[in-house]
XYZ file of C-alpha atoms in Angstrom:
708
model
C 74.747 179.647 66.713
C 75.892 176.667 64.268
C 79.434 178.168 63.599
C 79.374 178.819 67.956
C 78.136 175.431 68.010
C 80.892 173.631 65.857
C 83.593 174.846 68.204
C 82.814 173.349 70.955
C 84.514 169.450 71.252
C 84.639 166.756 73.087
C 85.959 166.721 76.092
C 86.080 170.199 76.661
C 89.375 172.897 76.875
C 88.350 176.632 77.166
C 91.954 177.417 76.003
C 92.163 174.613 72.139
C 88.148 177.102 72.591
C 89.765 180.562 72.205
C 92.050 179.423 69.622
C 90.033 177.730 67.381
C 87.893 181.122 67.761
C 90.965 182.972 66.931
C 91.909 181.479 63.861
C 88.368 180.958 61.942
C 88.215 185.216 62.774
C 89.992 186.824 59.891
C 93.071 189.543 60.950
C 92.787 186.833 63.604
C 95.962 185.073 62.901
C 99.887 186.206 63.526
C 101.710 189.363 62.076
C 103.489 186.725 60.346
C 100.740 185.240 58.546
C 98.719 186.220 54.835
C 96.786 188.522 56.634
C 97.442 191.146 59.476
C 97.107 190.808 62.517
C 93.510 193.155 63.361
C 92.807 193.556 66.845
C 89.448 195.607 66.512
C 88.188 192.471 64.136
C 89.812 190.399 66.621
C 87.553 192.295 69.697
C 84.259 192.664 67.841
C 84.166 188.740 66.933
C 84.909 188.647 70.705
C 81.955 190.623 71.491
C 79.963 189.226 68.745
C 80.442 185.190 69.714
C 79.815 186.076 74.004
C 76.603 187.628 72.391
C 76.490 184.345 70.679
C 77.337 182.000 73.761
C 75.200 183.701 76.136
C 72.001 183.764 73.680
C 72.745 179.649 73.299
C 72.493 180.175 76.915
C 69.238 181.215 77.579
C 68.040 178.493 75.263
C 69.217 175.898 76.368
C 68.178 177.137 79.215
C 64.728 177.198 78.344
C 64.669 173.519 77.366
C 66.426 172.265 80.814
C 64.277 173.726 82.626
C 61.163 172.660 80.058
C 62.527 168.352 80.764
C 62.850 168.784 84.142
C 59.133 169.705 84.073
C 58.486 167.145 82.115
C 60.350 164.710 84.122
C 58.461 165.527 87.492
C 55.481 165.401 86.197
C 56.396 161.803 84.844
C 57.880 160.598 87.855
C 53.782 161.736 89.477
C 52.529 159.554 86.643
C 54.791 156.063 88.192
C 54.247 156.908 92.010
C 50.691 156.692 90.758
C 50.788 153.528 89.314
C 52.991 151.795 91.637
C 50.723 152.818 93.974
C 47.883 151.054 91.941
C 50.179 147.523 90.878
C 51.196 147.669 95.342
C 47.020 147.638 96.298
C 46.320 145.355 93.826
C 49.409 142.926 94.957
C 48.075 143.275 98.311
C 44.119 142.224 96.335
C 45.673 139.365 94.955
C 47.359 138.714 98.492
C 44.305 138.369 100.058
C 42.527 136.106 97.204
C 45.825 133.026 97.527
C 45.301 133.399 101.477
C 41.523 132.872 100.785
C 42.553 130.197 97.783
C 45.222 128.022 99.797
C 42.408 127.848 102.856
C 40.256 126.274 101.201
C 42.372 124.359 99.928
C 43.392 122.916 103.160
C 40.444 122.400 103.557
C 39.254 120.426 101.258
C 43.260 118.297 101.993
C 41.616 118.155 105.652
C 38.112 116.290 103.677
C 40.346 114.142 101.152
C 42.794 112.520 104.207
C 39.340 112.179 106.603
C 37.476 110.098 103.764
C 40.996 108.298 102.867
C 41.471 107.993 106.664
C 37.539 106.863 106.359
C 36.841 104.617 103.777
C 40.555 102.607 104.990
C 38.535 102.567 107.992
C 35.757 100.733 106.128
C 37.754 98.699 103.943
C 40.639 97.249 106.599
C 38.079 95.266 107.871
C 36.883 93.355 104.817
C 40.580 92.962 103.568
C 41.077 92.000 106.429
C 37.562 89.431 106.491
C 37.978 88.126 103.128
C 41.309 86.715 103.940
C 39.527 85.676 106.707
C 36.978 83.500 105.158
C 39.681 82.063 102.696
C 41.679 81.002 105.975
C 38.315 80.024 107.101
C 38.328 77.911 103.767
C 41.295 77.016 103.711
C 40.683 75.647 107.113
C 37.833 74.032 106.746
C 40.131 71.660 104.076
C 42.743 70.730 106.688
C 39.431 69.759 108.898
C 38.055 67.859 106.573
C 40.923 66.335 105.738
C 40.669 66.914 101.408
C 42.669 69.611 99.852
C 40.590 70.616 96.586
C 41.787 73.473 96.372
C 43.756 75.095 93.429
C 46.487 76.546 95.064
C 47.202 73.643 97.221
C 46.820 70.684 93.352
C 49.088 73.453 90.727
C 52.346 73.413 91.260
C 52.901 77.023 90.412
C 50.611 78.290 92.602
C 53.337 77.030 94.742
C 54.037 80.606 96.624
C 50.877 81.299 96.372
C 50.507 77.971 98.981
C 54.025 78.981 100.208
C 51.428 82.523 102.209
C 48.468 80.356 103.445
C 49.727 77.540 104.966
C 52.857 79.878 106.348
C 49.227 81.134 107.604
C 47.705 78.791 109.109
C 49.753 77.443 110.770
C 50.863 80.743 112.953
C 46.881 80.074 113.650
C 46.995 76.589 114.793
C 49.515 77.042 117.191
C 47.014 79.145 118.631
C 44.457 75.924 118.723
C 44.199 73.482 122.163
C 45.887 70.480 121.249
C 42.796 68.349 122.167
C 39.904 69.165 119.522
C 42.326 70.265 116.600
C 45.323 67.685 116.814
C 44.378 66.488 114.075
C 44.298 69.638 112.115
C 47.268 70.934 112.775
C 48.794 67.383 112.140
C 47.516 68.015 108.852
C 48.846 71.639 108.539
C 52.316 71.614 110.239
C 52.712 68.369 108.039
C 51.314 70.382 104.281
C 54.210 73.319 106.665
C 56.275 71.103 106.158
C 56.503 69.127 102.158
C 56.263 73.294 101.353
C 58.954 74.401 103.231
C 60.599 70.666 101.602
C 59.126 71.394 97.789
C 60.988 75.615 97.947
C 64.225 74.621 99.084
C 64.175 71.130 96.549
C 63.092 74.279 94.717
C 65.854 77.321 95.845
C 68.880 74.023 95.293
C 67.377 73.199 91.461
C 67.623 76.690 90.388
C 70.752 77.654 92.141
C 72.256 74.632 89.401
C 71.237 75.652 87.092
C 71.877 79.396 87.797
C 68.676 81.054 87.890
C 69.522 84.192 90.099
C 65.539 85.752 90.372
C 64.596 81.762 90.761
C 66.633 81.372 93.566
C 65.437 85.383 95.525
C 62.039 84.859 94.780
C 61.901 80.934 96.513
C 64.473 82.798 99.050
C 61.873 85.240 99.611
C 59.158 83.155 100.236
C 61.304 80.729 102.161
C 61.923 84.084 104.786
C 59.043 83.822 106.784
C 59.298 80.012 107.770
C 61.707 78.046 109.803
C 63.699 76.192 107.195
C 65.288 80.063 105.725
C 68.177 79.138 107.191
C 68.241 75.696 105.891
C 68.095 77.089 102.550
C 70.810 79.567 104.220
C 73.069 76.191 105.047
C 71.617 74.368 101.233
C 73.191 78.107 99.377
C 76.835 77.986 101.670
C 77.013 73.815 100.992
C 76.414 74.244 97.030
C 79.084 76.821 97.039
C 81.381 74.569 97.978
C 80.764 72.379 95.751
C 83.944 72.172 92.726
C 85.407 75.059 95.510
C 88.348 73.807 96.260
C 90.101 72.447 93.842
C 93.653 73.888 93.756
C 97.531 72.952 95.997
C 96.391 75.944 97.890
C 93.114 76.011 100.481
C 93.391 79.863 101.139
C 93.687 81.200 97.620
C 90.203 79.410 96.230
C 88.362 80.521 100.115
C 90.026 84.107 98.733
C 87.795 82.981 95.056
C 85.152 81.337 96.862
C 84.189 84.460 98.765
C 84.763 87.169 95.965
C 83.008 85.474 93.803
C 79.759 84.783 96.703
C 79.969 88.362 97.646
C 79.200 89.620 93.935
C 75.894 87.372 93.767
C 74.442 86.845 97.697
C 73.339 90.652 97.182
C 70.919 89.556 94.077
C 69.578 86.289 95.722
C 68.894 87.279 99.554
C 67.315 89.878 101.595
C 70.018 89.947 104.092
C 73.292 89.211 102.078
C 75.938 89.950 105.003
C 75.215 87.254 107.232
C 75.100 85.017 104.414
C 77.966 85.715 103.715
C 79.030 85.950 107.400
C 77.414 82.003 107.785
C 79.631 81.171 104.098
C 82.700 82.367 106.020
C 82.308 80.996 109.389
C 81.509 77.620 107.648
C 84.921 77.920 105.339
C 86.766 78.574 108.794
C 85.466 76.145 110.828
C 85.396 73.292 108.946
C 87.812 73.747 106.018
C 90.744 76.119 107.328
C 90.289 74.313 110.381
C 90.169 70.960 109.340
C 93.318 71.887 107.156
C 95.285 73.283 109.441
C 94.693 70.396 111.975
C 95.821 67.554 108.760
C 98.924 69.671 108.352
C 100.928 70.415 112.162
C 99.453 67.190 113.953
C 101.676 65.675 111.943
C 104.806 66.847 112.991
C 103.209 67.621 116.575
C 105.825 65.920 118.640
C 108.221 64.044 115.475
C 110.106 68.066 114.520
C 110.046 70.667 115.946
C 111.122 73.057 113.419
C 108.728 72.389 110.741
C 105.568 72.203 112.897
C 106.979 75.515 114.225
C 107.230 77.130 110.417
C 104.018 75.533 109.775
C 102.425 77.016 112.544
C 103.573 80.829 111.550
C 103.188 79.352 108.118
C 99.258 78.881 108.388
C 98.435 81.468 110.717
C 100.574 84.146 107.669
C 98.035 83.353 105.271
C 95.003 82.447 108.253
C 95.654 86.941 108.342
C 96.648 86.866 105.255
C 93.365 86.094 103.586
C 90.974 87.431 106.585
C 92.750 90.921 105.021
C 90.927 90.553 101.726
C 88.108 89.590 103.498
C 87.762 92.884 105.352
C 87.102 94.164 102.221
C 83.777 93.387 101.981
C 80.548 94.155 103.970
C 80.231 91.229 107.178
C 77.970 93.449 109.531
C 78.701 96.083 111.679
C 82.325 94.269 113.337
C 84.060 92.210 111.210
C 87.260 93.066 112.707
C 86.160 91.540 115.803
C 84.355 88.308 114.447
C 87.000 87.599 111.843
C 89.358 87.815 114.844
C 87.617 85.303 116.840
C 87.768 82.674 113.834
C 91.208 82.547 113.675
C 91.629 82.452 117.251
C 88.843 79.548 117.767
C 91.605 77.442 114.463
C 94.385 78.878 116.427
C 93.877 78.742 119.916
C 95.118 75.684 121.461
C 98.671 76.600 119.268
C 99.394 79.238 120.214
C 98.894 78.589 124.612
C 101.707 76.135 123.663
C 103.748 78.028 121.024
C 105.849 79.516 122.810
C 107.255 76.421 125.057
C 107.942 74.593 121.676
C 110.202 77.964 120.389
C 111.968 78.942 123.072
C 112.950 74.325 123.554
C 113.947 73.959 119.543
C 115.816 77.655 119.274
C 117.824 75.678 123.016
C 118.564 72.296 121.408
C 118.799 74.478 118.136
C 121.737 76.089 119.230
C 123.036 73.781 121.307
C 123.059 71.382 118.148
C 124.746 73.716 116.271
C 127.439 74.892 118.214
C 128.473 71.062 119.582
C 128.713 70.284 115.768
C 131.082 73.113 115.183
C 133.901 72.169 118.470
C 133.189 68.637 117.051
C 134.261 70.229 113.992
C 137.265 71.140 115.434
C 137.735 67.520 117.031
C 137.567 69.924 120.384
C 136.137 68.953 123.902
C 135.233 71.678 125.490
C 136.402 72.574 129.257
C 134.287 73.375 131.422
C 135.227 77.361 131.843
C 133.503 75.986 135.579
C 131.021 79.118 138.481
C 130.817 79.639 141.625
C 133.310 81.715 143.922
C 136.366 80.307 143.214
C 135.666 81.265 139.847
C 134.860 84.698 140.675
C 137.996 85.277 143.294
C 140.393 84.293 139.858
C 139.309 86.624 137.520
C 139.232 89.960 140.408
C 143.278 88.090 140.390
C 143.653 88.125 136.612
C 141.435 91.678 136.622
C 144.477 93.581 139.187
C 147.497 91.213 138.550
C 146.821 90.185 134.595
C 148.756 87.173 135.812
C 148.207 83.717 134.083
C 145.610 81.657 136.515
C 146.755 78.229 135.455
C 148.482 76.485 132.931
C 148.399 78.216 129.067
C 146.554 75.854 126.917
C 148.219 75.280 123.124
C 145.142 76.269 120.988
C 147.321 75.825 117.604
C 146.169 79.024 116.609
C 142.911 78.706 116.604
C 140.182 81.624 117.869
C 137.033 78.713 118.266
C 134.881 81.516 117.619
C 132.902 81.069 114.016
C 130.995 83.620 111.559
C 129.389 80.491 110.509
C 128.131 79.872 113.239
C 127.087 82.705 114.088
C 124.882 83.927 111.134
C 123.571 80.158 112.298
C 122.832 80.776 115.479
C 121.529 84.603 114.425
C 119.954 83.162 111.827
C 117.565 80.935 114.224
C 116.862 83.932 115.928
C 115.894 85.997 113.998
C 113.400 83.442 112.790
C 112.163 83.160 116.211
C 112.324 87.331 116.699
C 109.278 86.256 113.155
C 107.496 84.003 114.778
C 107.002 85.106 117.770
C 105.975 88.750 116.628
C 102.987 86.961 114.366
C 102.559 84.736 117.062
C 102.089 86.206 120.827
C 99.409 87.416 122.063
C 100.355 91.233 121.958
C 100.082 91.765 126.111
C 102.435 88.661 125.802
C 104.673 90.092 122.983
C 107.410 91.716 124.661
C 108.154 89.163 128.126
C 108.171 86.299 125.287
C 110.889 88.372 123.302
C 112.890 88.470 126.400
C 112.756 84.389 126.083
C 114.364 84.513 123.094
C 116.800 87.168 123.894
C 117.523 85.806 126.564
C 118.124 81.507 124.913
C 120.562 83.839 122.561
C 122.397 85.401 124.585
C 123.556 82.040 126.569
C 124.514 79.896 122.789
C 126.124 83.123 121.520
C 127.298 85.689 123.849
C 128.885 83.120 126.516
C 128.648 79.964 124.972
C 130.546 80.785 121.466
C 131.418 84.115 122.539
C 133.306 84.636 125.557
C 133.687 80.870 125.527
C 136.470 81.498 122.839
C 137.792 84.830 125.083
C 138.822 82.800 127.627
C 140.093 80.115 125.932
C 141.847 82.591 124.137
C 142.967 83.916 127.260
C 144.683 80.343 128.556
C 145.891 80.286 125.413
C 147.837 83.459 126.312
C 152.467 82.420 126.586
C 153.329 84.641 129.931
C 155.485 87.407 129.145
C 158.220 85.257 129.025
C 157.633 82.791 127.118
C 160.345 82.828 124.035
C 158.964 82.769 120.564
C 155.630 82.721 121.133
C 152.818 83.202 118.871
C 150.339 85.080 120.075
C 146.567 84.542 118.767
C 144.639 86.480 120.634
C 144.067 89.210 118.821
C 143.008 86.763 116.190
C 139.635 86.647 118.744
C 139.536 90.210 119.664
C 139.351 90.574 115.711
C 136.574 87.967 115.145
C 134.209 89.001 118.812
C 134.962 92.387 117.649
C 132.914 91.665 114.259
C 130.888 89.455 115.811
C 129.066 91.527 118.615
C 128.475 94.013 115.711
C 125.462 91.911 114.444
C 124.428 90.695 117.292
C 124.549 94.911 117.603
C 122.489 95.007 114.598
C 119.809 92.463 115.146
C 119.426 93.769 119.265
C 119.085 97.163 117.246
C 116.596 95.783 113.895
C 114.730 92.666 115.323
C 114.259 92.992 119.490
C 113.540 96.716 119.690
C 110.365 97.323 117.432
C 108.754 94.281 119.642
C 109.985 95.562 123.475
C 110.142 99.027 122.487
C 107.594 100.175 124.103
C 107.500 97.699 127.464
C 109.119 97.172 130.588
C 111.203 94.975 129.141
C 112.913 97.338 126.835
C 114.919 98.845 130.172
C 115.260 94.538 131.172
C 116.783 93.469 127.334
C 119.581 96.487 127.636
C 120.386 96.084 131.425
C 121.686 92.704 130.311
C 123.374 93.726 127.088
C 125.570 95.622 128.973
C 126.175 93.078 131.427
C 127.453 91.564 128.721
C 129.433 94.387 126.530
C 131.011 95.473 130.057
C 132.107 91.327 130.708
C 133.073 90.861 126.972
C 134.932 94.301 126.898
C 136.390 93.261 130.848
C 138.164 89.963 128.960
C 139.178 91.716 125.999
C 141.145 93.689 127.641
C 142.880 92.039 129.711
C 143.347 89.886 127.066
C 145.197 92.804 124.752
C 147.243 93.618 127.859
C 148.239 90.180 128.653
C 149.334 90.558 124.911
C 151.169 93.276 125.056
C 153.117 92.452 127.937
C 154.044 89.665 125.554
C 154.878 90.825 122.664
C 157.551 93.643 124.745
C 158.979 89.563 126.499
C 159.321 88.402 122.769
C 161.434 92.020 122.189
C 163.656 91.330 125.134
C 164.292 88.580 124.039
C 165.406 89.572 120.826
C 166.834 92.137 122.729
C 169.008 90.211 125.579
C 169.805 87.417 122.634
C 171.825 89.632 119.094
C 172.424 92.952 121.502
C 176.539 92.442 122.326
C 178.316 94.697 125.288
C 181.053 95.376 122.406
C 177.624 97.280 119.395
C 178.256 100.158 121.496
C 181.876 100.209 123.155
C 183.573 97.934 120.050
C 187.458 97.231 120.320
C 187.782 99.169 117.017
C 186.792 102.310 116.587
C 187.849 102.969 113.100
C 186.472 100.281 111.632
C 182.852 100.165 112.424
C 181.157 99.591 108.868
C 176.935 99.143 110.685
C 174.380 101.675 110.065
C 172.553 100.359 113.171
C 172.869 96.677 115.247
C 170.812 93.144 114.633
C 169.033 93.965 117.881
C 167.495 96.600 116.375
C 166.449 95.529 113.523
C 164.970 92.755 114.378
C 162.946 93.843 117.503
C 161.594 96.843 114.381
C 160.485 94.511 112.371
C 158.620 92.634 115.150
C 157.013 96.063 116.210
C 155.998 96.488 112.736
C 154.609 93.555 112.120
C 152.135 93.057 115.007
C 151.041 97.116 114.857
C 149.795 95.463 110.989
C 148.318 93.031 112.774
C 146.317 95.179 115.668
C 146.220 97.430 112.942
C 143.931 94.749 111.690
C 142.614 93.547 114.455
C 140.345 96.421 116.070
C 138.387 99.503 114.735
C 137.829 103.119 115.133
C 139.480 104.406 118.370
C 140.343 100.780 120.148
C 143.311 100.743 117.792
C 145.029 104.756 118.693
C 144.022 103.492 122.523
C 146.231 100.189 122.192
C 149.151 101.249 119.353
C 149.448 104.505 122.207
C 149.726 102.208 124.990
C 152.294 99.791 123.002
C 153.930 101.918 122.231
C 154.563 103.632 125.465
C 156.131 100.159 126.575
C 157.837 99.811 123.001
C 159.990 103.155 124.336
C 160.765 102.446 128.312
C 162.387 99.002 126.471
C 164.512 101.080 124.646
C 165.198 102.868 127.957
C 165.582 100.715 130.017
C 167.878 98.243 127.310
C 169.668 101.647 126.345
C 170.245 102.698 130.238
C 172.477 98.687 130.104
C 175.153 99.639 128.340
C 178.449 101.729 127.833
C 179.155 103.942 125.277
C 182.001 104.874 123.549
C 182.047 107.816 120.518
C 181.371 105.115 118.123
C 178.866 102.661 119.662
C 176.848 106.399 121.299
C 177.190 107.608 117.432
C 175.802 103.206 116.700
C 172.674 104.183 119.813
C 171.487 106.796 118.186
C 171.248 105.598 115.271
C 168.934 102.124 117.081
C 166.766 104.672 118.418
C 166.488 106.819 115.080
C 165.778 103.683 113.438
C 162.630 103.013 116.629
C 161.826 106.451 115.766
C 160.979 105.601 112.710
C 159.694 101.983 113.322
C 157.201 104.311 115.902
C 155.985 106.509 113.385
C 154.026 103.883 111.897
C 152.045 104.233 114.916
C 150.516 107.551 113.716
C 150.354 108.598 117.818
C 152.077 112.117 118.599
C 152.443 110.904 121.617
C 154.383 107.592 121.122
C 156.241 109.479 118.411
C 157.110 112.330 120.802
C 159.176 109.321 123.672
C 161.059 108.260 120.973
C 161.753 111.731 120.006
C 162.869 112.430 123.957
C 164.744 109.232 123.720
C 166.406 109.665 120.222
C 167.686 113.537 121.793
C 168.572 111.768 124.718
C 171.454 109.831 122.882
C 172.576 113.056 121.501
C 173.957 113.245 124.594
C 176.469 110.602 124.629
C 178.422 111.803 121.354
C 178.131 115.680 122.089
C 181.592 117.299 123.292
C 181.520 117.641 126.635
C 181.356 121.574 126.393
C 178.871 121.461 124.323
C 176.625 119.247 126.959
C 175.634 122.086 128.637
C 173.749 123.857 125.623
C 172.936 120.677 124.460
C 170.151 119.623 127.749
C 169.406 123.046 127.637
C 167.887 122.482 124.132
C 163.853 122.231 122.886
C 164.112 118.582 124.119
C 165.084 118.160 126.840
C 165.098 121.443 129.357
C 161.863 120.441 130.480
C 163.637 116.820 131.606
C 164.286 116.141 135.443
C 168.841 116.492 135.603
C 168.816 112.984 136.878
C 167.572 111.940 133.567
C 169.229 114.006 131.779
C 172.543 112.536 134.762
C 171.696 108.925 134.243
C 172.879 108.580 130.600
C 175.699 110.849 130.732
C 176.213 108.037 132.709
C 177.048 105.232 129.730
C 179.139 107.891 128.250
C 182.735 106.070 128.945
C 185.099 108.777 129.302
C 182.049 109.658 131.775
C 185.324 110.019 134.366
C 187.254 112.208 133.440
C 187.584 115.168 135.328
C 186.916 117.302 132.997
C 183.496 115.316 130.772
C 182.369 115.788 134.863
C 183.830 119.775 135.845
C 181.251 120.455 132.643
C 178.684 118.344 133.145
C 178.474 119.464 137.069
């Protein structure tokens, strides 16, 4: 059986178990092993082993049954013990409830006994206290204070408690019978109060915080407690304002007091708030008044700067004080203090601001015009001026005599920067000093002043002067300065627009004034753009007029119909050279004067007019074969000049004109083929015919026949 048990291994696998049994049996190995395979012996071994397993199974089964019986017996025993424990627990719980009830009963008795004792003791204590007070009252009644509590200065705290109670009692007594004693008690009350305040003052000077706390606690029930607080506040400020910056001194003072006031008074937030109120209403208000009174009427600029600086520093001080405990609504408390100081100045602020801004802006402009020795001329307003403006817009005619500005644009970035800087400072002051409900309206008033002096008095005046300075289109050697005006006006308006977005918009963004400001800005832009368009259009006309003068002076009829066809040495005419040089100069000037799409728009308009001028100019001459070649060379040069425009339409027009000029030299037999080419096929036949008619040999029957 021991051998059988050894064959069992964990985990149990039947196949491996049989394999181990076979190998342990003699004759159970393979045929090639040391012993021959003996199936009979192996069968016999299997039978014996099975019997052993059956015996082992029976033995184990008996053991299991025995263990099960033992387990059932122990389970019943355990259940019995649990039942006994439950019964014991119930008994203990009942005992606990009884004990709890007994404790509650005893506690009730003790409380009742305590109430009875207190009911007896309290009247007794009151009687003793009343007896003592009557004793002290008799001393006042007799007029001689004999008790040690009144004569010993070290017992001032006890004396204060007694006299405070006697003072309350005396107030209830009839005056006619107890006037004398009431007077003595009041006198002693006052003397003790003064002694306590003096003691508090001395302790504060010596820096004895604990003594100050004791005295303050005694004085808390006296009428003079507020006087004690006033003394404390007054002494706190002694030597506190030694720097030049009163606001920094005030902040340091409040920080120092905030650290110690809680160790002295039972209501530190009230004391600290009273100190801050004292600082604002006495020190700061007096300082602000002295600072602003000096420049109230004499110097508006300094007054506004001082007001802004003082208000800013006061609000910054208020922000620092927000860290302290000043009661429930410290924001409202501090706001009222600031308002009490500045209310009289803030009510008139915007009138002073706008008045100063107007006078300052006018002075900046006048100083600039004086530096140019220029007397501003009146532009004029009203019906006649409006009528002139409408006529000029529709006819593009100069109304009135042309003014020689000697190249002066009457625009100055320095002036603009000064005006914008003054306005920026005004917006900053407006943001800080205006009531939130008045802020959009005040900001709009400042904006209208900026529009008046920058946009109308400076930019618009320069545009009007520039328009008046543009010569007529038939003037010779005219100097065109209006593009300089355009360039500077464009730069200035960018600065104006930047200030509008950066400084005005935040002040009006959430108010109805926003739409009003945007509308005003839109009207100003449209008005200026209209004048700029008019001036640019008239300038382009002058450019074309200058080109006409050059062509009229330099172009000769013999250029395109030379007397000696075989002796032409030039590549293009002198008129073409001068016109192209002039055009290139003007194109460069336009590119430097404008930006964005405006450059392309103006160059396209100049290019179209330039093309029309050359087209009409070429129609005035008759061309020989060599003259036609020279005309083609001229147009090729004009086309090269047109490339500088970098406008596809302009280049296309000159390409077509170049193709038309080929009609001046092409062989008569090839005319129809050329006319049906890519560049000329879409042109009107009359245009083609008009160019063919410019040929010197047009009247020959052969040419007329080929073209018909």
